[in-house]
mmCIF file of C-alpha atoms in Angstrom:
data_model
loop_
_atom_site.group_PDB
_atom_site.id
_atom_site.type_symbol
_atom_site.label_atom_id
_atom_site.label_comp_id
_atom_site.label_asym_id
_atom_site.label_seq_id
_atom_site.Cartn_x
_atom_site.Cartn_y
_atom_site.Cartn_z
ATOM 1 C CA MET A 1 -0.197 -0.073 0.069
ATOM 2 C CA GLU A 2 1.395 3.475 -0.979
ATOM 3 C CA VAL A 3 1.185 5.868 1.907
ATOM 4 C CA LEU A 4 1.646 9.852 1.278
ATOM 5 C CA THR A 5 3.871 11.054 4.512
ATOM 6 C CA LYS A 6 4.543 14.238 6.372
ATOM 7 C CA THR A 7 8.336 13.620 6.072
ATOM 8 C CA LYS A 8 9.159 11.433 3.280
ATOM 9 C CA GLY A 9 6.727 11.857 0.510
ATOM 10 C CA ARG A 10 5.140 8.681 -0.925
ATOM 11 C CA VAL A 11 6.232 5.268 0.836
ATOM 12 C CA GLU A 12 5.233 1.754 0.324
ATOM 13 C CA VAL A 13 4.087 -0.131 3.585
ATOM 14 C CA GLU A 14 3.050 -3.631 4.389
ATOM 15 C CA GLU A 15 -0.237 -4.260 6.172
ATOM 16 C CA LYS A 16 1.805 -5.533 9.121
ATOM 17 C CA GLN A 17 2.929 -1.981 9.413
ATOM 18 C CA ILE A 18 -0.872 -0.663 9.830
ATOM 19 C CA VAL A 19 -1.980 -0.148 13.294
ATOM 20 C CA THR A 20 -5.116 1.039 14.552
ATOM 21 C CA PHE A 21 -6.308 3.366 17.565
ATOM 22 C CA PRO A 22 -9.709 2.549 18.302
ATOM 23 C CA ASP A 23 -9.946 5.818 20.563
ATOM 24 C CA GLY A 24 -7.371 7.777 18.533
ATOM 25 C CA ILE A 25 -4.674 9.758 20.342
ATOM 26 C CA MET A 26 -5.368 12.481 22.586
ATOM 27 C CA GLY A 27 -5.973 15.581 20.860
ATOM 28 C CA PHE A 28 -6.402 13.484 17.532
ATOM 29 C CA GLU A 29 -9.015 11.248 18.445
ATOM 30 C CA GLN A 30 -10.726 11.358 15.084
ATOM 31 C CA PHE A 31 -7.724 9.739 13.443
ATOM 32 C CA LYS A 32 -7.601 5.992 13.933
ATOM 33 C CA LYS A 33 -5.398 4.360 11.424
ATOM 34 C CA TYR A 34 -1.665 4.990 11.342
ATOM 35 C CA ALA A 35 1.393 3.225 9.683
ATOM 36 C CA LEU A 36 4.795 2.717 11.521
ATOM 37 C CA ILE A 37 7.483 3.705 9.364
ATOM 38 C CA ASN A 38 11.231 3.633 10.074
ATOM 39 C CA SER A 39 12.677 7.028 10.509
ATOM 40 C CA GLU A 40 16.087 8.025 8.781
ATOM 41 C CA TYR A 41 17.280 8.482 12.590
ATOM 42 C CA GLU A 42 17.429 5.226 14.618
ATOM 43 C CA PRO A 43 15.828 4.429 17.083
ATOM 44 C CA PHE A 44 13.249 6.692 16.164
ATOM 45 C CA ILE A 45 10.004 5.374 14.353
ATOM 46 C CA TRP A 46 7.304 7.509 12.337
ATOM 47 C CA LEU A 47 3.731 7.142 13.523
ATOM 48 C CA GLN A 48 2.015 8.393 10.122
ATOM 49 C CA SER A 49 -1.720 9.039 9.890
ATOM 50 C CA LEU A 50 -3.439 7.367 6.983
ATOM 51 C CA ASP A 51 -6.462 9.504 7.566
ATOM 52 C CA LYS A 52 -3.978 12.770 7.274
ATOM 53 C CA SER A 53 -0.791 12.983 5.515
ATOM 54 C CA SER A 54 0.517 16.184 7.478
ATOM 55 C CA LEU A 55 -0.292 14.566 10.689
ATOM 56 C CA ALA A 56 2.585 12.338 12.049
ATOM 57 C CA PHE A 57 4.189 11.682 15.225
ATOM 58 C CA LEU A 58 7.889 10.604 16.247
ATOM 59 C CA LEU A 59 8.062 7.730 18.577
ATOM 60 C CA VAL A 60 11.023 6.309 20.443
ATOM 61 C CA ASP A 61 11.254 3.170 23.008
ATOM 62 C CA PRO A 62 11.485 4.964 26.326
ATOM 63 C CA PHE A 63 13.442 2.207 27.869
ATOM 64 C CA LEU A 64 16.340 3.177 25.603
ATOM 65 C CA ILE A 65 16.295 6.467 27.227
ATOM 66 C CA CYS A 66 15.351 5.858 30.726
ATOM 67 C CA GLY A 67 16.461 2.231 32.314
ATOM 68 C CA ASP A 68 14.325 2.821 35.056
ATOM 69 C CA TYR A 69 11.076 3.692 33.125
ATOM 70 C CA GLU A 70 8.032 1.938 34.157
ATOM 71 C CA ALA A 71 4.500 1.869 32.605
ATOM 72 C CA ASP A 72 2.211 0.308 35.163
ATOM 73 C CA ILE A 73 -0.708 -0.035 33.274
ATOM 74 C CA ASP A 74 -3.802 -1.937 34.653
ATOM 75 C CA ASP A 75 -4.841 -5.228 32.948
ATOM 76 C CA ALA A 76 -8.395 -4.070 32.210
ATOM 77 C CA SER A 77 -6.758 -1.121 29.987
ATOM 78 C CA LEU A 78 -4.668 -3.805 28.089
ATOM 79 C CA ALA A 79 -7.530 -6.369 27.799
ATOM 80 C CA ARG A 80 -9.150 -3.493 25.718
ATOM 81 C CA ILE A 81 -6.733 -4.005 22.949
ATOM 82 C CA GLY A 82 -6.434 -7.618 23.271
ATOM 83 C CA ILE A 83 -3.091 -7.902 25.392
ATOM 84 C CA GLU A 84 -2.833 -11.239 26.937
ATOM 85 C CA SER A 85 0.730 -11.755 27.826
ATOM 86 C CA PRO A 86 3.834 -9.272 28.051
ATOM 87 C CA GLU A 87 5.499 -10.696 25.006
ATOM 88 C CA ASP A 88 2.452 -9.152 23.136
ATOM 89 C CA LEU A 89 3.205 -5.674 24.576
ATOM 90 C CA VAL A 90 5.401 -2.927 22.735
ATOM 91 C CA VAL A 91 5.448 0.679 24.547
ATOM 92 C CA MET A 92 6.563 3.728 22.893
ATOM 93 C CA THR A 93 6.408 7.454 23.532
ATOM 94 C CA ILE A 94 5.841 10.381 21.612
ATOM 95 C CA VAL A 95 8.554 12.801 20.908
ATOM 96 C CA THR A 96 8.571 16.564 20.719
ATOM 97 C CA ILE A 97 11.300 18.510 18.987
ATOM 98 C CA PRO A 98 10.456 22.266 19.308
ATOM 99 C CA THR A 99 11.612 24.640 16.605
ATOM 100 C CA ASP A 100 12.634 26.989 19.156
ATOM 101 C CA GLY A 101 15.926 24.996 20.041
ATOM 102 C CA SER A 102 14.716 24.078 23.431
ATOM 103 C CA ALA A 103 14.966 20.368 24.827
ATOM 104 C CA ILE A 104 13.969 17.425 22.805
ATOM 105 C CA THR A 105 11.254 15.703 25.161
ATOM 106 C CA ALA A 106 9.250 12.529 25.228
ATOM 107 C CA ASN A 107 6.047 12.181 26.799
ATOM 108 C CA PHE A 108 6.672 9.501 29.366
ATOM 109 C CA LEU A 109 3.246 10.144 31.230
ATOM 110 C CA GLY A 110 1.273 9.019 27.938
ATOM 111 C CA PRO A 111 3.073 5.987 26.448
ATOM 112 C CA VAL A 112 1.538 4.448 23.278
ATOM 113 C CA VAL A 113 0.739 0.958 23.795
ATOM 114 C CA ILE A 114 1.104 -1.425 20.836
ATOM 115 C CA ASN A 115 -0.304 -4.980 20.569
ATOM 116 C CA ARG A 116 1.971 -6.641 18.578
ATOM 117 C CA LYS A 117 -0.074 -9.377 17.612
ATOM 118 C CA ASN A 118 -3.436 -7.478 16.411
ATOM 119 C CA ASN A 119 -1.741 -4.147 16.022
ATOM 120 C CA ILE A 120 -4.426 -2.513 17.962
ATOM 121 C CA CYS A 121 -3.232 0.536 20.011
ATOM 122 C CA MET A 122 -3.747 3.094 22.921
ATOM 123 C CA GLN A 123 -2.579 5.906 24.299
ATOM 124 C CA VAL A 124 -2.757 5.446 28.391
ATOM 125 C CA VAL A 125 -2.211 8.104 31.111
ATOM 126 C CA LEU A 126 -0.016 7.280 33.696
ATOM 127 C CA THR A 127 -0.675 8.004 37.392
ATOM 128 C CA ASP A 128 3.028 7.624 38.603
ATOM 129 C CA ASN A 129 4.258 11.213 39.265
ATOM 130 C CA ARG A 130 7.869 10.344 38.625
ATOM 131 C CA TRP A 131 7.152 10.828 34.941
ATOM 132 C CA THR A 132 6.054 13.880 32.983
ATOM 133 C CA THR A 133 4.947 15.089 29.402
ATOM 134 C CA LYS A 134 8.195 16.655 28.850
ATOM 135 C CA PHE A 135 10.980 14.244 29.628
ATOM 136 C CA ASP A 136 14.150 15.658 28.529
ATOM 137 C CA ILE A 137 15.881 12.919 26.223
ATOM 138 C CA VAL A 138 19.218 14.556 25.637
ATOM 139 C CA GLU A 139 19.784 15.231 29.312
ATOM 140 C CA SER A 140 18.579 11.546 30.149
ATOM 141 C CA LEU A 141 21.211 10.091 27.739
ATOM 142 C CA LYS A 142 23.815 12.395 28.876
ATOM 143 C CA LYS A 143 23.089 11.001 32.784
ATOM 144 C CA LYS A 144 23.041 7.547 31.438
ATOM 145 C CA GLY A 145 26.276 7.721 29.664
ATOM 146 C CA GLU A 146 28.273 8.902 32.346
#
């Protein structure tokens, strides 16, 4: 399937790259279908809307940034997208790259949860006050490297 993307023009995606958010993403609830597309900069991945080509989110695995990150999500929420075991689960966070040169951040408070078996997704809001919507990626990687 050919997809028009925000950053790469037209790209070919396979069915296994298509994911569905039955409830949408917070603030973008009307957009349900997305494609996961590798970014030119590893380990980032584009979450490209299939409904609106100008809508794309940059995702990153939070565990690569912060070794002690925990996303405590209740079983009832996970069951809504068909998660039956931890192996089915992929957790990603949405990255913000401001145009004003301020810190590149990830939303650790509202991770995206993907069921790798059925490609159904959801965004959850964690109640853990250790995490923020503006977790500084570069600062965390500097600390991790020390």
